[in-house]
């Protein structure tokens, strides 16, 4: 098992720009979820993908979008960046409900 | 909406002491519950997964209990070590077809050598 890998590790963007974060899920995991974690808080659910289709979304605006690819990789795209988007973005993958989630090490996004 | 509360928010103990971390959740209709560890600025490492039909789960020095009806889970860490210093998060999962995890703010543990 290779685990969940995320890239880049750190990123600095300017307000109004667009960003793409990437995640490679654990082999065989057909579900991927993305979370946003602000400093000092627990992770907040953004959305989930199952077999390349979005099938769940948290309380985030449409400028947060994603994709899941057949090779289990995934992308999180954020348009029109705002200062409050500065956070740690976590990707998590799962095979079945019984096996729980495996998280990546995250991407630290700073918007200036 | 599932609300998760973890008490205490922070804990500082001398090495060797046993740790008790509490997690409460408002909606008891959960499928399972996962405990995670997070080091500063890092991702989440899964510690234990406890199914809704189980009362407890053990891994080495870690033991997690689950009282689904009262919406509570407790993580016990025996004989704490400085390497146990981290933030611990619990996350209940609503259902087998609902992948969303709800998190509290966690308990930050410091183990003093």
PDB file of C-alpha atoms in Angstrom:
ATOM      1  CA  UNK A   1       0.000   0.000   0.000  1.00  0.00           C
ATOM      2  CA  UNK A   2       1.363   3.415  -0.931  1.00  0.00           C
ATOM      3  CA  UNK A   3      -0.919   5.504   1.269  1.00  0.00           C
ATOM      4  CA  UNK A   4      -2.389   8.871   0.320  1.00  0.00           C
ATOM      5  CA  UNK A   5      -0.033  11.468  -1.126  1.00  0.00           C
ATOM      6  CA  UNK A   6      -0.767  15.158  -1.619  1.00  0.00           C
ATOM      7  CA  UNK A   7       1.009  17.859  -3.590  1.00  0.00           C
ATOM      8  CA  UNK A   8       2.259  20.440  -3.225  1.00  0.00           C
ATOM      9  CA  UNK A   9       3.144  20.518   0.462  1.00  0.00           C
ATOM     10  CA  UNK A  10       2.967  24.290   0.733  1.00  0.00           C
ATOM     11  CA  UNK A  11       1.555  26.946  -1.548  1.00  0.00           C
ATOM     12  CA  UNK A  12       1.278  30.735  -1.446  1.00  0.00           C
ATOM     13  CA  UNK A  13      -1.276  32.442  -3.664  1.00  0.00           C
ATOM     14  CA  UNK A  14      -2.610  35.955  -4.084  1.00  0.00           C
ATOM     15  CA  UNK A  15      -6.222  36.861  -3.386  1.00  0.00           C
ATOM     16  CA  UNK A  16      -8.349  36.398  -6.525  1.00  0.00           C
ATOM     17  CA  UNK A  17      -6.126  33.732  -8.039  1.00  0.00           C
ATOM     18  CA  UNK A  18      -7.044  30.128  -8.707  1.00  0.00           C
ATOM     19  CA  UNK A  19      -5.360  27.049  -7.230  1.00  0.00           C
ATOM     20  CA  UNK A  20      -5.328  23.309  -7.900  1.00  0.00           C
ATOM     21  CA  UNK A  21      -4.376  20.829  -5.210  1.00  0.00           C
ATOM     22  CA  UNK A  22      -3.668  17.198  -6.021  1.00  0.00           C
ATOM     23  CA  UNK A  23      -4.143  13.925  -4.246  1.00  0.00           C
ATOM     24  CA  UNK A  24      -3.213  10.367  -5.072  1.00  0.00           C
ATOM     25  CA  UNK A  25      -5.452   7.965  -3.212  1.00  0.00           C
ATOM     26  CA  UNK A  26      -4.440   4.686  -1.704  1.00  0.00           C
ATOM     27  CA  UNK A  27      -4.538   1.905  -4.275  1.00  0.00           C
ATOM     28  CA  UNK A  28      -7.969   0.292  -4.547  1.00  0.00           C
ATOM     29  CA  UNK A  29      -9.784   3.123  -2.754  1.00  0.00           C
ATOM     30  CA  UNK A  30     -12.726   4.280  -4.855  1.00  0.00           C
ATOM     31  CA  UNK A  31     -13.849   7.078  -2.549  1.00  0.00           C
ATOM     32  CA  UNK A  32     -12.007  10.321  -1.961  1.00  0.00           C
ATOM     33  CA  UNK A  33     -12.968  13.214   0.271  1.00  0.00           C
ATOM     34  CA  UNK A  34     -11.496  16.653   0.786  1.00  0.00           C
ATOM     35  CA  UNK A  35     -11.406  18.590   4.028  1.00  0.00           C
ATOM     36  CA  UNK A  36     -10.392  22.110   5.007  1.00  0.00           C
ATOM     37  CA  UNK A  37      -8.749  22.654   8.371  1.00  0.00           C
ATOM     38  CA  UNK A  38      -8.299  26.187   9.660  1.00  0.00           C
ATOM     39  CA  UNK A  39      -5.718  26.794  12.358  1.00  0.00           C
ATOM     40  CA  UNK A  40      -6.844  25.494  15.748  1.00  0.00           C
ATOM     41  CA  UNK A  41      -9.998  23.856  14.394  1.00  0.00           C
ATOM     42  CA  UNK A  42     -11.056  20.403  13.329  1.00  0.00           C
ATOM     43  CA  UNK A  43     -11.282  19.502   9.627  1.00  0.00           C
ATOM     44  CA  UNK A  44     -14.422  20.594   7.778  1.00  0.00           C
ATOM     45  CA  UNK A  45     -15.877  18.426   5.025  1.00  0.00           C
ATOM     46  CA  UNK A  46     -15.751  20.014   1.552  1.00  0.00           C
ATOM     47  CA  UNK A  47     -16.969  17.233  -0.750  1.00  0.00           C
ATOM     48  CA  UNK A  48     -16.569  13.577  -1.639  1.00  0.00           C
ATOM     49  CA  UNK A  49     -16.213  11.622  -4.865  1.00  0.00           C
ATOM     50  CA  UNK A  50     -17.190   8.032  -5.485  1.00  0.00           C
ATOM     51  CA  UNK A  51     -16.182   6.418  -8.785  1.00  0.00           C
ATOM     52  CA  UNK A  52     -15.542   9.827 -10.376  1.00  0.00           C
ATOM     53  CA  UNK A  53     -18.905  11.322  -9.381  1.00  0.00           C
ATOM     54  CA  UNK A  54     -19.465  13.905  -6.653  1.00  0.00           C
ATOM     55  CA  UNK A  55     -21.928  12.370  -4.196  1.00  0.00           C
ATOM     56  CA  UNK A  56     -21.724  14.624  -1.192  1.00  0.00           C
ATOM     57  CA  UNK A  57     -20.906  18.236  -0.450  1.00  0.00           C
ATOM     58  CA  UNK A  58     -20.421  20.299   2.674  1.00  0.00           C
ATOM     59  CA  UNK A  59     -21.190  23.955   3.244  1.00  0.00           C
ATOM     60  CA  UNK A  60     -18.711  25.353   0.745  1.00  0.00           C
ATOM     61  CA  UNK A  61     -19.444  27.695  -2.185  1.00  0.00           C
ATOM     62  CA  UNK A  62     -19.331  26.539  -5.831  1.00  0.00           C
ATOM     63  CA  UNK A  63     -15.905  28.098  -6.341  1.00  0.00           C
ATOM     64  CA  UNK A  64     -14.651  24.958  -4.576  1.00  0.00           C
ATOM     65  CA  UNK A  65     -14.781  22.170  -7.142  1.00  0.00           C
ATOM     66  CA  UNK A  66     -13.133  18.848  -7.704  1.00  0.00           C
ATOM     67  CA  UNK A  67     -12.411  15.925  -9.950  1.00  0.00           C
ATOM     68  CA  UNK A  68     -11.656  12.275  -9.432  1.00  0.00           C
ATOM     69  CA  UNK A  69      -9.841  10.278 -12.126  1.00  0.00           C
ATOM     70  CA  UNK A  70      -9.936   6.567 -12.999  1.00  0.00           C
ATOM     71  CA  UNK A  71      -6.448   6.055 -11.556  1.00  0.00           C
ATOM     72  CA  UNK A  72      -7.718   7.064  -8.079  1.00  0.00           C
ATOM     73  CA  UNK A  73      -6.104  10.511  -8.208  1.00  0.00           C
ATOM     74  CA  UNK A  74      -8.118  13.597  -7.401  1.00  0.00           C
ATOM     75  CA  UNK A  75      -7.984  17.381  -7.645  1.00  0.00           C
ATOM     76  CA  UNK A  76      -9.409  20.195  -5.554  1.00  0.00           C
ATOM     77  CA  UNK A  77      -9.810  23.480  -7.417  1.00  0.00           C
ATOM     78  CA  UNK A  78     -10.519  26.778  -5.727  1.00  0.00           C
ATOM     79  CA  UNK A  79     -11.343  29.853  -7.792  1.00  0.00           C
ATOM     80  CA  UNK A  80     -11.282  33.515  -6.762  1.00  0.00           C
ATOM     81  CA  UNK A  81      -9.201  32.851  -3.670  1.00  0.00           C
ATOM     82  CA  UNK A  82     -10.061  34.734  -0.494  1.00  0.00           C
ATOM     83  CA  UNK A  83      -7.901  35.365   2.557  1.00  0.00           C
ATOM     84  CA  UNK A  84     -10.132  33.021   4.595  1.00  0.00           C
ATOM     85  CA  UNK A  85      -9.245  30.159   2.259  1.00  0.00           C
ATOM     86  CA  UNK A  86      -5.867  30.004   3.992  1.00  0.00           C
ATOM     87  CA  UNK A  87      -5.867  26.584   5.654  1.00  0.00           C
ATOM     88  CA  UNK A  88      -4.543  23.044   5.604  1.00  0.00           C
ATOM     89  CA  UNK A  89      -6.331  21.024   2.908  1.00  0.00           C
ATOM     90  CA  UNK A  90      -6.583  17.325   3.563  1.00  0.00           C
ATOM     91  CA  UNK A  91      -7.430  14.519   1.207  1.00  0.00           C
ATOM     92  CA  UNK A  92      -8.778  11.213   2.515  1.00  0.00           C
ATOM     93  CA  UNK A  93      -9.563   7.971   0.744  1.00  0.00           C
ATOM     94  CA  UNK A  94     -11.572   4.931   1.689  1.00  0.00           C
ATOM     95  CA  UNK A  95     -12.354   1.524   0.225  1.00  0.00           C
ATOM     96  CA  UNK A  96     -15.433   0.499   2.111  1.00  0.00           C
ATOM     97  CA  UNK A  97     -17.244   1.835   5.135  1.00  0.00           C
ATOM     98  CA  UNK A  98     -15.794  -0.894   7.323  1.00  0.00           C
ATOM     99  CA  UNK A  99     -12.195   0.148   6.746  1.00  0.00           C
ATOM    100  CA  UNK A 100     -12.250   3.781   7.727  1.00  0.00           C
ATOM    101  CA  UNK A 101     -10.330   6.598   6.131  1.00  0.00           C
ATOM    102  CA  UNK A 102      -6.687   7.125   5.271  1.00  0.00           C
ATOM    103  CA  UNK A 103      -5.590  10.757   5.206  1.00  0.00           C
ATOM    104  CA  UNK A 104      -2.756  12.424   3.354  1.00  0.00           C
ATOM    105  CA  UNK A 105      -0.254  14.794   4.940  1.00  0.00           C
ATOM    106  CA  UNK A 106      -2.072  17.840   3.576  1.00  0.00           C
ATOM    107  CA  UNK A 107      -1.345  20.971   1.564  1.00  0.00           C
ATOM    108  CA  UNK A 108      -0.826  24.200   3.483  1.00  0.00           C
ATOM    109  CA  UNK A 109      -2.377  27.016   1.403  1.00  0.00           C
ATOM    110  CA  UNK A 110      -1.638  30.624   2.300  1.00  0.00           C
ATOM    111  CA  UNK A 111      -3.581  33.380   0.540  1.00  0.00           C
ATOM    112  CA  UNK A 112      -2.040  36.857   0.744  1.00  0.00           C
TER     113      UNK A 112
ATOM    114  CA  UNK B   1     -26.184  17.979  11.834  1.00  0.00           C
ATOM    115  CA  UNK B   2     -23.628  16.032  13.824  1.00  0.00           C
ATOM    116  CA  UNK B   3     -21.849  18.064  16.516  1.00  0.00           C
ATOM    117  CA  UNK B   4     -18.683  16.673  18.070  1.00  0.00           C
ATOM    118  CA  UNK B   5     -17.199  17.900  21.343  1.00  0.00           C
ATOM    119  CA  UNK B   6     -13.884  16.846  22.806  1.00  0.00           C
ATOM    120  CA  UNK B   7     -13.013  17.443  26.411  1.00  0.00           C
ATOM    121  CA  UNK B   8     -10.565  18.573  27.625  1.00  0.00           C
ATOM    122  CA  UNK B   9      -9.306  20.907  24.913  1.00  0.00           C
ATOM    123  CA  UNK B  10      -5.758  20.543  26.219  1.00  0.00           C
ATOM    124  CA  UNK B  11      -3.985  18.224  28.620  1.00  0.00           C
ATOM    125  CA  UNK B  12      -0.477  18.233  30.059  1.00  0.00           C
ATOM    126  CA  UNK B  13       0.784  15.199  31.982  1.00  0.00           C
ATOM    127  CA  UNK B  14       4.104  13.792  33.189  1.00  0.00           C
ATOM    128  CA  UNK B  15       5.540  10.833  31.353  1.00  0.00           C
ATOM    129  CA  UNK B  16       4.120   7.505  32.465  1.00  0.00           C
ATOM    130  CA  UNK B  17       0.690   8.782  33.377  1.00  0.00           C
ATOM    131  CA  UNK B  18      -2.382   7.284  31.735  1.00  0.00           C
ATOM    132  CA  UNK B  19      -4.421   9.538  29.444  1.00  0.00           C
ATOM    133  CA  UNK B  20      -8.198   9.693  29.129  1.00  0.00           C
ATOM    134  CA  UNK B  21      -9.605  11.638  26.180  1.00  0.00           C
ATOM    135  CA  UNK B  22     -13.338  12.151  25.828  1.00  0.00           C
ATOM    136  CA  UNK B  23     -15.457  12.562  22.719  1.00  0.00           C
ATOM    137  CA  UNK B  24     -19.182  13.233  22.628  1.00  0.00           C
ATOM    138  CA  UNK B  25     -21.457  13.456  19.593  1.00  0.00           C
ATOM    139  CA  UNK B  26     -25.050  14.594  19.264  1.00  0.00           C
ATOM    140  CA  UNK B  27     -26.414  12.085  16.734  1.00  0.00           C
ATOM    141  CA  UNK B  28     -26.055   8.531  18.040  1.00  0.00           C
ATOM    142  CA  UNK B  29     -27.042   6.959  14.687  1.00  0.00           C
ATOM    143  CA  UNK B  30     -23.458   6.375  13.615  1.00  0.00           C
ATOM    144  CA  UNK B  31     -21.926   3.621  11.511  1.00  0.00           C
ATOM    145  CA  UNK B  32     -18.490   3.732  13.098  1.00  0.00           C
ATOM    146  CA  UNK B  33     -16.089   6.115  14.801  1.00  0.00           C
ATOM    147  CA  UNK B  34     -12.460   6.750  14.044  1.00  0.00           C
ATOM    148  CA  UNK B  35      -9.771   8.202  16.302  1.00  0.00           C
ATOM    149  CA  UNK B  36      -6.940  10.130  14.713  1.00  0.00           C
ATOM    150  CA  UNK B  37      -3.688  11.682  15.798  1.00  0.00           C
ATOM    151  CA  UNK B  38      -2.395  14.903  14.271  1.00  0.00           C
ATOM    152  CA  UNK B  39       1.080  16.334  14.752  1.00  0.00           C
ATOM    153  CA  UNK B  40       1.451  20.122  14.290  1.00  0.00           C
ATOM    154  CA  UNK B  41       0.970  21.136  10.655  1.00  0.00           C
ATOM    155  CA  UNK B  42       0.677  17.522   9.521  1.00  0.00           C
ATOM    156  CA  UNK B  43      -2.050  15.238   8.247  1.00  0.00           C
ATOM    157  CA  UNK B  44      -4.188  12.823  10.252  1.00  0.00           C
ATOM    158  CA  UNK B  45      -2.952   9.398  11.271  1.00  0.00           C
ATOM    159  CA  UNK B  46      -5.627   6.824  11.987  1.00  0.00           C
ATOM    160  CA  UNK B  47      -5.274   5.210  15.408  1.00  0.00           C
ATOM    161  CA  UNK B  48      -8.382   3.112  15.896  1.00  0.00           C
ATOM    162  CA  UNK B  49     -11.621   2.394  14.077  1.00  0.00           C
ATOM    163  CA  UNK B  50     -14.494   1.165  16.184  1.00  0.00           C
ATOM    164  CA  UNK B  51     -17.652  -0.152  14.563  1.00  0.00           C
ATOM    165  CA  UNK B  52     -21.070   0.779  15.958  1.00  0.00           C
ATOM    166  CA  UNK B  53     -21.621  -2.854  17.022  1.00  0.00           C
ATOM    167  CA  UNK B  54     -18.427  -2.882  19.088  1.00  0.00           C
ATOM    168  CA  UNK B  55     -17.964  -1.686  22.651  1.00  0.00           C
ATOM    169  CA  UNK B  56     -14.204  -1.274  22.431  1.00  0.00           C
ATOM    170  CA  UNK B  57     -11.137  -1.616  20.252  1.00  0.00           C
ATOM    171  CA  UNK B  58      -7.521  -2.001  21.301  1.00  0.00           C
ATOM    172  CA  UNK B  59      -4.153  -1.446  19.662  1.00  0.00           C
ATOM    173  CA  UNK B  60      -1.049  -1.649  21.794  1.00  0.00           C
ATOM    174  CA  UNK B  61      -1.226   1.007  24.510  1.00  0.00           C
ATOM    175  CA  UNK B  62      -4.400   2.467  22.987  1.00  0.00           C
ATOM    176  CA  UNK B  63      -7.923   1.471  23.854  1.00  0.00           C
ATOM    177  CA  UNK B  64     -11.090   3.122  22.570  1.00  0.00           C
ATOM    178  CA  UNK B  65     -14.540   2.539  23.994  1.00  0.00           C
ATOM    179  CA  UNK B  66     -17.852   3.396  22.382  1.00  0.00           C
ATOM    180  CA  UNK B  67     -21.218   3.982  24.013  1.00  0.00           C
ATOM    181  CA  UNK B  68     -23.332   4.694  20.984  1.00  0.00           C
ATOM    182  CA  UNK B  69     -26.612   5.172  22.820  1.00  0.00           C
ATOM    183  CA  UNK B  70     -25.194   7.967  24.944  1.00  0.00           C
ATOM    184  CA  UNK B  71     -23.139   9.454  22.111  1.00  0.00           C
ATOM    185  CA  UNK B  72     -19.752   8.981  23.764  1.00  0.00           C
ATOM    186  CA  UNK B  73     -16.373   7.533  22.980  1.00  0.00           C
ATOM    187  CA  UNK B  74     -13.259   7.511  25.131  1.00  0.00           C
ATOM    188  CA  UNK B  75      -9.653   7.017  24.099  1.00  0.00           C
ATOM    189  CA  UNK B  76      -7.317   5.634  26.731  1.00  0.00           C
ATOM    190  CA  UNK B  77      -3.555   5.840  26.301  1.00  0.00           C
ATOM    191  CA  UNK B  78      -1.603   3.813  28.823  1.00  0.00           C
ATOM    192  CA  UNK B  79       1.818   4.770  30.170  1.00  0.00           C
ATOM    193  CA  UNK B  80       2.139   7.969  28.158  1.00  0.00           C
ATOM    194  CA  UNK B  81       5.421   8.905  26.473  1.00  0.00           C
ATOM    195  CA  UNK B  82       6.713  12.256  25.151  1.00  0.00           C
ATOM    196  CA  UNK B  83       6.153  10.891  21.632  1.00  0.00           C
ATOM    197  CA  UNK B  84       2.416  10.779  22.375  1.00  0.00           C
ATOM    198  CA  UNK B  85       2.342  14.577  22.365  1.00  0.00           C
ATOM    199  CA  UNK B  86      -0.074  15.556  19.575  1.00  0.00           C
ATOM    200  CA  UNK B  87      -3.664  16.571  18.939  1.00  0.00           C
ATOM    201  CA  UNK B  88      -6.182  13.743  19.067  1.00  0.00           C
ATOM    202  CA  UNK B  89      -9.377  13.918  17.039  1.00  0.00           C
ATOM    203  CA  UNK B  90     -12.442  11.715  17.005  1.00  0.00           C
ATOM    204  CA  UNK B  91     -14.707  11.449  13.969  1.00  0.00           C
ATOM    205  CA  UNK B  92     -18.052   9.656  13.862  1.00  0.00           C
ATOM    206  CA  UNK B  93     -19.311   8.478  10.488  1.00  0.00           C
ATOM    207  CA  UNK B  94     -23.090   8.739   9.867  1.00  0.00           C
ATOM    208  CA  UNK B  95     -23.712   5.674   7.706  1.00  0.00           C
ATOM    209  CA  UNK B  96     -22.167   3.157   5.360  1.00  0.00           C
ATOM    210  CA  UNK B  97     -23.257   5.236   2.337  1.00  0.00           C
ATOM    211  CA  UNK B  98     -22.512   8.584   3.963  1.00  0.00           C
ATOM    212  CA  UNK B  99     -18.805   9.235   3.852  1.00  0.00           C
ATOM    213  CA  UNK B 100     -18.766  12.556   5.655  1.00  0.00           C
ATOM    214  CA  UNK B 101     -16.777  12.613   8.863  1.00  0.00           C
ATOM    215  CA  UNK B 102     -17.569  15.223  11.503  1.00  0.00           C
ATOM    216  CA  UNK B 103     -14.729  16.471  13.661  1.00  0.00           C
ATOM    217  CA  UNK B 104     -14.420  18.381  16.881  1.00  0.00           C
ATOM    218  CA  UNK B 105     -11.504  20.679  17.605  1.00  0.00           C
ATOM    219  CA  UNK B 106      -9.580  17.848  19.251  1.00  0.00           C
ATOM    220  CA  UNK B 107      -7.635  17.434  22.465  1.00  0.00           C
ATOM    221  CA  UNK B 108      -4.041  18.661  22.449  1.00  0.00           C
ATOM    222  CA  UNK B 109      -1.845  16.457  24.618  1.00  0.00           C
ATOM    223  CA  UNK B 110       1.563  17.347  25.997  1.00  0.00           C
ATOM    224  CA  UNK B 111       3.539  14.623  27.757  1.00  0.00           C
ATOM    225  CA  UNK B 112       6.390  16.065  29.837  1.00  0.00           C
ATOM    226  CA  UNK B 113       9.596  14.077  30.127  1.00  0.00           C
TER     227      UNK B 113
END
